[in-house]
Coordinates of N, CA, C and O in Angstrom, one line a residue:
M1 N 10.0 -82.8 -23.8 CA 10.7 -81.6 -23.6 C 10.2 -80.5 -24.6 O 10.2 -79.4 -24.2
K2 N 9.7 -81.0 -25.7 CA 9.1 -80.0 -26.7 C 7.9 -79.3 -26.1 O 7.7 -78.1 -26.3
K3 N 7.1 -80.1 -25.3 CA 5.9 -79.5 -24.7 C 6.3 -78.4 -23.7 O 5.7 -77.3 -23.6
F4 N 7.4 -78.7 -22.9 CA 7.8 -77.8 -22.0 C 8.4 -76.6 -22.6 O 8.2 -75.4 -22.2
D5 N 9.1 -76.8 -23.7 CA 9.7 -75.6 -24.4 C 8.6 -74.8 -25.1 O 8.7 -73.6 -25.0
A6 N 7.6 -75.4 -25.6 CA 6.5 -74.7 -26.2 C 5.7 -73.9 -25.2 O 5.3 -72.7 -25.4
K7 N 5.4 -74.5 -24.1 CA 4.7 -73.8 -23.0 C 5.6 -72.7 -22.4 O 5.1 -71.6 -22.2
F8 N 6.9 -73.0 -22.3 CA 7.8 -71.9 -21.8 C 7.8 -70.7 -22.7 O 7.8 -69.6 -22.3
I9 N 7.9 -71.0 -24.0 CA 7.9 -69.9 -25.0 C 6.6 -69.2 -25.0 O 6.6 -67.9 -25.0
K10 N 5.5 -69.9 -24.9 CA 4.2 -69.3 -24.8 C 4.1 -68.4 -23.6 O 3.6 -67.2 -23.7
Y11 N 4.5 -68.9 -22.4 CA 4.4 -68.1 -21.2 C 5.4 -66.9 -21.3 O 5.1 -65.8 -20.8
S12 N 6.5 -67.1 -21.8 CA 7.5 -66.0 -21.9 C 7.0 -64.9 -22.8 O 7.1 -63.7 -22.5
V13 N 6.4 -65.3 -24.0 CA 5.9 -64.3 -24.9 C 4.7 -63.5 -24.2 O 4.6 -62.3 -24.3
T14 N 3.8 -64.3 -23.5 CA 2.7 -63.7 -22.8 C 3.2 -62.7 -21.7 O 2.7 -61.6 -21.6
L15 N 4.2 -63.2 -21.0 CA 4.8 -62.3 -19.9 C 5.4 -61.1 -20.5 O 5.3 -60.0 -20.0
F16 N 6.1 -61.3 -21.7 CA 6.7 -60.1 -22.3 C 5.6 -59.1 -22.8 O 5.8 -57.9 -22.6
V17 N 4.6 -59.6 -23.4 CA 3.5 -58.7 -23.9 C 2.8 -58.0 -22.7 O 2.6 -56.8 -22.8
V18 N 2.5 -58.8 -21.6 CA 1.9 -58.1 -20.5 C 2.8 -57.1 -19.9 O 2.4 -56.0 -19.5
S19 N 4.1 -57.4 -19.8 CA 5.1 -56.4 -19.2 C 5.2 -55.2 -20.1 O 5.2 -54.0 -19.6
V20 N 5.2 -55.4 -21.4 CA 5.2 -54.2 -22.3 C 3.9 -53.4 -22.2 O 4.0 -52.2 -22.2
L21 N 2.8 -54.1 -22.0 CA 1.5 -53.4 -21.8 C 1.5 -52.6 -20.5 O 1.2 -51.4 -20.5
F22 N 2.0 -53.2 -19.4 CA 2.1 -52.5 -18.2 C 3.0 -51.3 -18.2 O 2.8 -50.2 -17.7
I23 N 4.2 -51.5 -18.9 CA 5.1 -50.4 -19.0 C 4.5 -49.3 -19.8 O 4.7 -48.1 -19.5
S24 N 3.8 -49.6 -20.9 CA 3.2 -48.6 -21.7 C 2.1 -47.8 -20.9 O 2.1 -46.6 -21.0
I25 N 1.3 -48.5 -20.2 CA 0.3 -47.8 -19.4 C 0.9 -46.9 -18.3 O 0.5 -45.8 -18.1
G26 N 2.0 -47.4 -17.7 CA 2.7 -46.6 -16.7 C 3.3 -45.4 -17.4 O 3.3 -44.3 -16.8
A27 N 3.9 -45.5 -18.6 CA 4.5 -44.4 -19.2 C 3.5 -43.3 -19.6 O 3.7 -42.1 -19.4
V28 N 2.3 -43.8 -20.1 CA 1.2 -42.9 -20.5 C 0.7 -42.1 -19.2 O 0.5 -40.9 -19.2
S29 N 0.6 -42.9 -18.1 CA 0.1 -42.3 -16.9 C 1.1 -41.3 -16.4 O 0.8 -40.2 -15.9
L30 N 2.4 -41.6 -16.4 CA 3.4 -40.7 -15.9 C 3.5 -39.5 -16.8 O 3.7 -38.3 -16.3
T31 N 3.3 -39.6 -18.1 CA 3.3 -38.5 -19.0 C 2.2 -37.5 -18.7 O 2.3 -36.3 -18.7
R32 N 1.0 -38.1 -18.5 CA -0.2 -37.3 -18.2 C 0.0 -36.6 -16.9 O -0.3 -35.4 -16.7
S33 N 0.5 -37.3 -15.9 CA 0.7 -36.7 -14.6 C 1.7 -35.5 -14.7 O 1.6 -34.5 -14.1
S34 N 2.8 -35.8 -15.5 CA 3.8 -34.7 -15.7 C 3.2 -33.5 -16.4 O 3.5 -32.4 -16.1
E35 N 2.4 -33.8 -17.4 CA 1.7 -32.6 -18.1 C 0.8 -31.8 -17.2 O 0.8 -30.6 -17.2
R36 N 0.1 -32.6 -16.3 CA -0.8 -31.9 -15.4 C 0.0 -31.0 -14.4 O -0.3 -29.9 -14.0
T37 N 1.1 -31.6 -14.0 CA 2.0 -30.9 -13.0 C 2.6 -29.6 -13.7 O 2.7 -28.5 -13.1
D38 N 3.0 -29.8 -15.0 CA 3.5 -28.6 -15.7 C 2.5 -27.5 -15.9 O 2.8 -26.3 -15.8
K39 N 1.2 -28.0 -16.2 CA 0.2 -27.0 -16.4 C -0.1 -26.3 -15.1 O -0.3 -25.1 -15.0
A40 N -0.2 -27.0 -14.0 CA -0.4 -26.4 -12.7 C 0.7 -25.5 -12.3 O 0.5 -24.4 -11.7
S41 N 1.9 -25.9 -12.6 CA 3.1 -25.0 -12.3 C 3.0 -23.7 -13.1 O 3.2 -22.6 -12.6
A42 N 2.7 -23.8 -14.4 CA 2.5 -22.6 -15.2 C 1.4 -21.8 -14.8 O 1.5 -20.5 -14.7
S43 N 0.3 -22.4 -14.4 CA -0.8 -21.6 -13.9 C -0.5 -20.9 -12.6 O -0.8 -19.8 -12.4
A44 N 0.3 -21.6 -11.7 CA 0.7 -21.0 -10.4 C 1.6 -19.8 -10.7 O 1.5 -18.8 -10.1
K45 N 2.5 -20.0 -11.7 CA 3.5 -18.9 -12.0 C 2.7 -17.7 -12.6 O 3.0 -16.6 -12.2
S46 N 1.7 -17.9 -13.4 CA 1.0 -16.8 -14.0 C 0.2 -16.1 -12.9 O 0.1 -14.9 -12.9
R47 N -0.4 -16.9 -11.9 CA -1.1 -16.3 -10.8 C -0.2 -15.5 -10.0 O -0.5 -14.4 -9.5
I48 N 1.1 -16.0 -9.7 CA 2.0 -15.2 -8.9 C 2.4 -13.9 -9.6 O 2.5 -12.9 -9.0
E49 N 2.6 -14.0 -11.0 CA 2.9 -12.8 -11.7 C 1.8 -11.7 -11.6 O 2.0 -10.5 -11.5
V50 N 0.5 -12.2 -11.8 CA -0.6 -11.3 -11.7 C -0.7 -10.7 -10.3 O -0.9 -9.5 -10.2
L51 N -0.5 -11.5 -9.3 CA -0.6 -11.0 -7.9 C 0.6 -10.0 -7.6 O 0.4 -9.0 -7.0
S52 N 1.8 -10.3 -8.2 CA 2.9 -9.4 -8.0 C 2.6 -8.1 -8.7 O 2.9 -7.0 -8.1
D53 N 2.1 -8.1 -9.9 CA 1.7 -6.9 -10.6 C 0.7 -6.1 -9.8 O 0.8 -4.9 -9.7
E54 N -0.3 -6.8 -9.3 CA -1.3 -6.1 -8.5 C -0.7 -5.5 -7.2 O -1.1 -4.4 -6.8
N55 N 0.2 -6.2 -6.6 CA 0.9 -5.7 -5.4 C 1.6 -4.4 -5.7 O 1.6 -3.5 -5.0
V56 N 2.3 -4.4 -6.9 CA 3.1 -3.2 -7.3 C 2.1 -2.0 -7.5 O 2.4 -0.9 -7.0
K57 N 1.0 -2.3 -8.2 CA 0.1 -1.2 -8.4 C -0.5 -0.7 -7.1 O -0.7 0.5 -6.9
L58 N -0.8 -1.6 -6.2 CA -1.4 -1.2 -4.9 C -0.4 -0.4 -4.1 O -0.7 0.6 -3.4
K59 N 0.9 -0.8 -4.2 CA 1.9 0.0 -3.5 C 2.0 1.4 -4.1 O 2.2 2.4 -3.3
Q60 N 2.0 1.5 -5.4 CA 2.0 2.8 -6.0 C 0.8 3.6 -5.6 O 0.9 4.8 -5.3
E61 N -0.4 3.0 -5.6 CA -1.6 3.7 -5.2 C -1.5 4.1 -3.8 O -1.9 5.2 -3.4
M62 N -0.9 3.3 -2.9 CA -0.8 3.6 -1.5 C 0.1 4.8 -1.3 O -0.1 5.7 -0.5
E63 N 1.2 4.9 -2.1 CA 2.1 6.0 -2.0 C 1.4 7.3 -2.5 O 1.6 8.4 -1.9
A64 N 0.6 7.2 -3.5 CA -0.1 8.4 -4.0 C -1.1 8.8 -2.9 O -1.3 10.0 -2.7
L65 N -1.8 7.9 -2.3 CA -2.7 8.2 -1.2 C -2.0 8.8 0.0 O -2.5 9.8 0.6
K66 N -0.8 8.3 0.3 CA 0.0 8.9 1.4 C 0.3 10.4 1.1 O 0.2 11.2 1.9
E67 N 0.7 10.6 -0.2 CA 1.1 12.0 -0.6 C -0.1 12.9 -0.5 O -0.1 14.0 0.0
E68 N -1.3 12.4 -1.0 CA -2.5 13.2 -0.9 C -2.9 13.4 0.5 O -3.3 14.5 0.9
N69 N -2.7 12.4 1.4 CA -3.0 12.6 2.8 C -2.1 13.7 3.4 O -2.5 14.5 4.2
R70 N -0.8 13.7 3.1 CA 0.1 14.7 3.6 C -0.3 16.1 3.1 O -0.3 17.1 3.9
N71 N -0.7 16.2 1.8 CA -1.2 17.5 1.3 C -2.4 18.0 2.0 O -2.6 19.1 2.4
L72 N -3.4 17.0 2.3 CA -4.6 17.4 3.0 C -4.3 17.8 4.4 O -4.9 18.7 4.9
S73 N -3.4 17.1 5.1 CA -3.0 17.4 6.4 C -2.4 18.8 6.5 O -2.7 19.6 7.4
E74 N -1.5 19.1 5.5 CA -0.9 20.4 5.5 C -2.0 21.5 5.2 O -1.9 22.6 5.9
T75 N -2.9 21.2 4.4 CA -4.0 22.2 4.1 C -4.8 22.4 5.3 O -5.2 23.5 5.6
A76 N -5.1 21.3 6.1 CA -5.9 21.4 7.3 C -5.2 22.3 8.3 O -5.8 23.1 9.0
E77 N -3.8 22.1 8.4 CA -3.0 22.9 9.4 C -3.0 24.3 8.9 O -3.1 25.2 9.8
R78 N -3.0 24.6 7.7 CA -3.0 26.0 7.1 C -4.3 26.6 7.5 O -4.3 27.8 8.0
F79 N -5.4 25.9 7.3 CA -6.7 26.5 7.6 C -6.9 26.7 9.1 O -7.5 27.7 9.6
S80 N -6.3 25.8 9.9 CA -6.4 25.9 11.3 C -5.6 27.1 11.8 O -6.0 27.9 12.7
A81 N -4.4 27.4 11.2 CA -3.6 28.5 11.5 C -4.4 29.8 11.1 O -4.4 30.8 11.9
L82 N -5.0 29.8 9.9 CA -5.7 31.0 9.5 C -6.9 31.2 10.5 O -7.3 32.4 10.8
N83 N -7.6 30.2 10.8 CA -8.7 30.3 11.8 C -8.3 30.8 13.1 O -9.0 31.7 13.7
S84 N -7.1 30.4 13.6 CA -6.6 30.9 14.8 C -6.3 32.4 14.8 O -6.5 33.1 15.7
I85 N -5.8 32.9 13.6 CA -5.5 34.3 13.4 C -6.8 35.1 13.5 O -6.9 36.1 14.2
F86 N -7.9 34.6 12.9 CA -9.2 35.3 13.0 C -9.7 35.3 14.4 O -10.3 36.2 14.9
E87 N -9.5 34.2 15.1 CA -10.0 34.1 16.5 C -9.2 35.1 17.3 O -9.8 35.7 18.2
A88 N -7.9 35.2 17.1 CA -7.1 36.1 17.9 C -7.5 37.5 17.6 O -7.5 38.4 18.5
E89 N -7.9 37.8 16.4 CA -8.4 39.2 16.0 C -9.6 39.5 16.8 O -9.8 40.6 17.3
K90 N -10.5 38.5 16.9 CA -11.8 38.7 17.6 C -11.5 38.9 19.1 O -12.1 39.8 19.8
M91 N -10.5 38.2 19.7 CA -10.1 38.3 21.1 C -9.5 39.7 21.3 O -9.8 40.3 22.4
I92 N -8.7 40.2 20.4 CA -8.1 41.5 20.6 C -9.2 42.6 20.5 O -9.2 43.5 21.3
E93 N -10.2 42.4 19.6 CA -11.3 43.4 19.5 C -12.1 43.4 20.8 O -12.6 44.4 21.2
S94 N -12.2 42.2 21.5 CA -12.9 42.1 22.7 C -12.1 42.4 23.9 O -12.6 42.5 25.1
G95 N -10.8 42.6 23.8 CA -9.9 43.1 24.9 C -9.2 41.9 25.6 O -8.6 42.1 26.6
Y96 N -9.3 40.7 25.1 CA -8.6 39.6 25.7 C -7.2 39.4 25.0 O -7.0 38.5 24.3
Y97 N -6.3 40.3 25.4 CA -5.0 40.3 24.8 C -4.1 39.1 25.2 O -3.4 38.6 24.3
E98 N -4.2 38.7 26.4 CA -3.4 37.6 26.8 C -3.8 36.3 26.1 O -3.0 35.5 25.6
D99 N -5.1 36.1 26.0 CA -5.6 34.9 25.3 C -5.2 35.0 23.8 O -4.9 34.0 23.2
A100 N -5.3 36.2 23.2 CA -5.0 36.4 21.8 C -3.5 36.1 21.6 O -3.1 35.4 20.6
L101 N -2.6 36.5 22.5 CA -1.2 36.3 22.4 C -0.9 34.8 22.5 O -0.1 34.3 21.7
I102 N -1.5 34.1 23.4 CA -1.4 32.6 23.5 C -1.8 32.0 22.2 O -1.1 31.1 21.7
C103 N -2.9 32.4 21.7 CA -3.5 31.8 20.5 C -2.5 32.1 19.3 O -2.2 31.2 18.5
L104 N -1.9 33.3 19.2 CA -1.0 33.6 18.1 C 0.3 32.9 18.3 O 0.9 32.5 17.3
E105 N 0.8 32.7 19.5 CA 2.1 32.0 19.7 C 2.0 30.5 19.4 O 3.0 29.9 19.1
K106 N 0.8 30.0 19.4 CA 0.7 28.5 19.1 C 0.7 28.3 17.6 O 0.9 27.2 17.2
I107 N 0.5 29.3 16.8 CA 0.5 29.2 15.4 C 1.9 28.9 14.8 O 2.8 29.6 15.2
D108 N 2.0 27.9 14.0 CA 3.3 27.6 13.3 C 3.4 28.6 12.1 O 2.5 28.6 11.2
K109 N 4.5 29.4 12.1 CA 4.6 30.4 11.1 C 4.7 29.9 9.6 O 4.3 30.5 8.7
K110 N 5.1 28.6 9.5 CA 5.3 28.1 8.1 C 3.9 27.9 7.5 O 3.8 27.9 6.2
Y111 N 2.9 27.8 8.2 CA 1.5 27.6 7.6 C 0.9 29.0 7.3 O 0.0 29.1 6.5
V112 N 1.5 30.0 7.8 CA 0.9 31.4 7.6 C 1.7 32.1 6.5 O 1.1 32.9 5.7
E113 N 3.0 31.7 6.3 CA 3.8 32.4 5.3 C 3.3 32.2 3.9 O 2.8 31.1 3.5
G114 N 3.3 33.3 3.2 CA 2.9 33.2 1.8 C 1.4 33.4 1.6 O 0.9 33.3 0.5
S115 N 0.7 33.7 2.7 CA -0.8 33.8 2.5 C -1.1 35.3 2.8 O -0.3 36.1 3.2
F116 N -2.4 35.6 2.6 CA -2.8 37.0 2.8 C -2.8 37.4 4.3 O -2.8 38.5 4.7
A117 N -2.7 36.4 5.2 CA -2.8 36.6 6.6 C -1.5 36.9 7.3 O -1.4 37.1 8.5
T118 N -0.4 36.9 6.5 CA 1.0 37.1 7.1 C 1.1 38.4 7.8 O 1.5 38.5 8.9
Q119 N 0.7 39.5 7.1 CA 0.8 40.8 7.6 C -0.1 41.0 8.8 O 0.2 41.6 9.8
N120 N -1.3 40.4 8.6 CA -2.3 40.5 9.7 C -1.8 39.8 11.0 O -2.0 40.3 12.1
Y121 N -1.2 38.7 10.8 CA -0.6 37.9 11.9 C 0.4 38.7 12.6 O 0.4 38.8 13.9
E122 N 1.3 39.3 11.9 CA 2.4 40.1 12.5 C 1.8 41.3 13.3 O 2.3 41.6 14.4
K123 N 0.9 42.0 12.7 CA 0.2 43.2 13.3 C -0.5 42.7 14.6 O -0.4 43.4 15.7
L124 N -1.2 41.7 14.5 CA -2.0 41.2 15.7 C -1.0 40.8 16.8 O -1.3 41.0 18.0
L125 N 0.1 40.1 16.4 CA 1.1 39.7 17.4 C 1.7 40.9 18.1 O 1.8 40.9 19.4
E126 N 2.0 41.9 17.4 CA 2.6 43.2 18.0 C 1.6 43.8 18.9 O 1.9 44.2 20.0
I127 N 0.3 43.9 18.5 CA -0.7 44.5 19.3 C -0.9 43.8 20.6 O -1.0 44.4 21.7
A128 N -1.0 42.4 20.5 CA -1.2 41.6 21.7 C 0.0 41.7 22.6 O -0.2 41.9 23.8
K129 N 1.2 41.8 22.1 CA 2.4 41.9 23.0 C 2.5 43.2 23.7 O 2.8 43.3 24.8
E130 N 2.2 44.3 22.9 CA 2.2 45.6 23.5 C 1.1 45.8 24.6 O 1.4 46.3 25.7
N131 N 0.0 45.3 24.4 CA -1.1 45.4 25.4 C -0.9 44.5 26.6 O -1.2 44.8 27.7
V132 N -0.2 43.4 26.4 CA 0.1 42.5 27.5 C 1.2 43.1 28.4 O 1.2 43.1 29.6
K133 N 2.2 43.8 27.7 CA 3.2 44.5 28.5 C 2.7 45.7 29.2 O 3.1 46.0 30.4
N134 N 1.7 46.4 28.7 CA 1.1 47.5 29.3 C 0.2 47.1 30.5 O 0.1 47.9 31.4
D135 N -0.3 45.9 30.5 CA -1.2 45.5 31.6 C -0.3 45.1 32.7 O 0.0 45.1 33.7

């Protein structure tokens, strides 16, 4: 019986040491895996923050570009209106009063107001209307 007990104790101690060893290896592996997951999570969060900041900056830049586009469109409309006034003046000088009247009526007054061409626009419009009535 003593042999059996000695072998049993020897196997029990060996089994205990092996199980402690396996548990230790598992714990180290789990800890390393957890650390890698935490690092990856932190890295992903920082990337998300960076992308979020870039997105906000791009939205602000896009709004600024939209505003600039509106200003440029308004300037283009203003120049188009002024160009139409000059064309109407040429038409009146050439005797094409109906065409000049049509050209002047297409002009949006808000693009002419406040410019040097406001008085010229009104005079040309009156001249064109009078000559179209007379014809």
